[in-house]
Structure formats: C-alpha cells, structure tokens
Amino acid sequence: MIKYFGSALVLGGVLTTLLSFDEKPQIKPQSTPLKKYSIADPRFLEEKAALNYRNFCGGCHGEKMDAFVDRQWKHGNKKKTW
C-alpha cells in the first residue's frame, strides 16, 4: 500500500511539473516606467551620494556628520597648512 502511495505522489509531482509549463512565456508589462537619469543629473548624484554616505560613512560619522564634533582628535582638530 505504501509503495503505491509513494508512486502516486511521484507521478503526481511529475505531472504537476509538466503541466505547469506554458508554451508561450508570459511577459508582464512593467507597471511603473524606469527612471531615466543621466550621470550628470543632480538628482541622481544626490541620491547616490546620500546612499553611499549612509552605507559607508554614516556608521562612524553619524547621520548628519556630527559624531566627531568637539572631540579630542588623535592628530589635532585643525586643517594643516602645507
């Protein structure tokens, strides 16, 4: 009995897989148009800069670059003049 039940499950799985394929691929149209930005577009640059700062700098420097304000610096806190 278990042998027949296992065979029926395998056969059902194979049939379901075969019947799930459609001969015509269904391509869904995109609901929202893609944003077309050029590299020189200021909106693109601002979004990219904000994202990069948040990902790479914000952890140490704070969200608004205020994490190191008025602290003791290891090598001074003024710009060096060369």
Short mmCIF file of C-alpha atoms in Angstrom, two decimals:
data_model
loop_
_atom_site.label_atom_id
_atom_site.label_comp_id
_atom_site.label_asym_id
_atom_site.label_seq_id
_atom_site.Cartn_x
_atom_site.Cartn_y
_atom_site.Cartn_z
CA MET A 1 0.00 0.00 0.00
CA ILE A 2 2.80 2.44 0.92
CA LYS A 3 4.59 1.53 -2.32
CA TYR A 4 1.55 2.56 -4.37
CA PHE A 5 1.06 5.75 -2.37
CA GLY A 6 4.71 6.76 -2.92
CA SER A 7 4.46 6.01 -6.64
CA ALA A 8 1.26 8.05 -6.88
CA LEU A 9 2.94 11.02 -5.17
CA VAL A 10 5.94 10.89 -7.51
CA LEU A 11 3.71 10.57 -10.58
CA GLY A 12 1.53 13.44 -9.36
CA GLY A 13 4.59 15.63 -8.83
CA VAL A 14 5.93 14.87 -12.31
CA LEU A 15 2.55 15.58 -13.93
CA THR A 16 2.12 18.81 -11.99
CA THR A 17 5.57 19.97 -13.07
CA LEU A 18 4.96 19.11 -16.71
CA LEU A 19 1.55 20.77 -16.78
CA SER A 20 2.83 23.94 -15.13
CA PHE A 21 4.98 24.82 -18.15
CA ASP A 22 3.25 27.03 -20.67
CA GLU A 23 4.27 27.06 -24.30
CA LYS A 24 4.07 30.85 -24.50
CA PRO A 25 6.13 32.75 -21.97
CA GLN A 26 4.04 35.32 -20.17
CA ILE A 27 5.81 38.63 -20.10
CA LYS A 28 4.20 41.09 -17.74
CA PRO A 29 4.45 44.73 -18.73
CA GLN A 30 6.23 46.89 -16.22
CA SER A 31 3.73 48.79 -14.11
CA THR A 32 5.93 51.83 -13.49
CA PRO A 33 8.32 53.28 -16.02
CA LEU A 34 12.01 53.17 -15.24
CA LYS A 35 13.64 56.39 -14.12
CA LYS A 36 15.90 57.72 -16.80
CA TYR A 37 18.76 59.57 -15.18
CA SER A 38 21.91 60.68 -16.80
CA ILE A 39 25.06 60.64 -14.73
CA ALA A 40 25.19 64.44 -14.80
CA ASP A 41 21.67 64.76 -13.38
CA PRO A 42 21.94 66.39 -9.92
CA ARG A 43 19.04 64.32 -8.54
CA PHE A 44 20.87 61.13 -9.44
CA LEU A 45 24.11 62.36 -7.90
CA GLU A 46 22.41 63.47 -4.67
CA GLU A 47 20.56 60.16 -4.26
CA LYS A 48 23.71 58.18 -4.96
CA ALA A 49 25.82 60.30 -2.61
CA ALA A 50 23.29 60.02 0.21
CA LEU A 51 23.08 56.25 -0.23
CA ASN A 52 26.86 55.86 -0.30
CA TYR A 53 27.30 58.06 2.78
CA ARG A 54 24.66 56.11 4.70
CA ASN A 55 26.23 52.76 3.73
CA PHE A 56 29.93 53.55 4.11
CA CYS A 57 30.35 56.64 6.31
CA GLY A 58 27.28 57.10 8.49
CA GLY A 59 28.18 54.33 10.92
CA CYS A 60 31.19 56.26 12.22
CA HIS A 61 30.42 59.85 11.31
CA GLY A 62 26.72 59.90 12.23
CA GLU A 63 23.69 60.60 10.09
CA LYS A 64 24.46 64.31 9.80
CA MET A 65 28.25 64.14 10.16
CA ASP A 66 28.02 65.24 13.79
CA ALA A 67 29.57 62.24 15.54
CA PHE A 68 33.11 63.67 15.71
CA VAL A 69 32.24 67.27 16.55
CA ASP A 70 34.12 68.72 19.56
CA ARG A 71 36.12 65.59 20.34
CA GLN A 72 39.78 65.14 21.08
CA TRP A 73 41.47 64.12 17.88
CA LYS A 74 44.49 61.86 17.82
CA HIS A 75 46.32 64.09 15.33
CA GLY A 76 44.78 67.50 16.07
CA ASN A 77 41.47 69.01 15.03
CA LYS A 78 42.59 71.72 12.62
CA LYS A 79 43.44 71.65 8.96
CA LYS A 80 47.13 71.52 8.35
CA THR A 81 48.54 74.11 6.02
CA TRP A 82 51.21 72.70 3.79
#
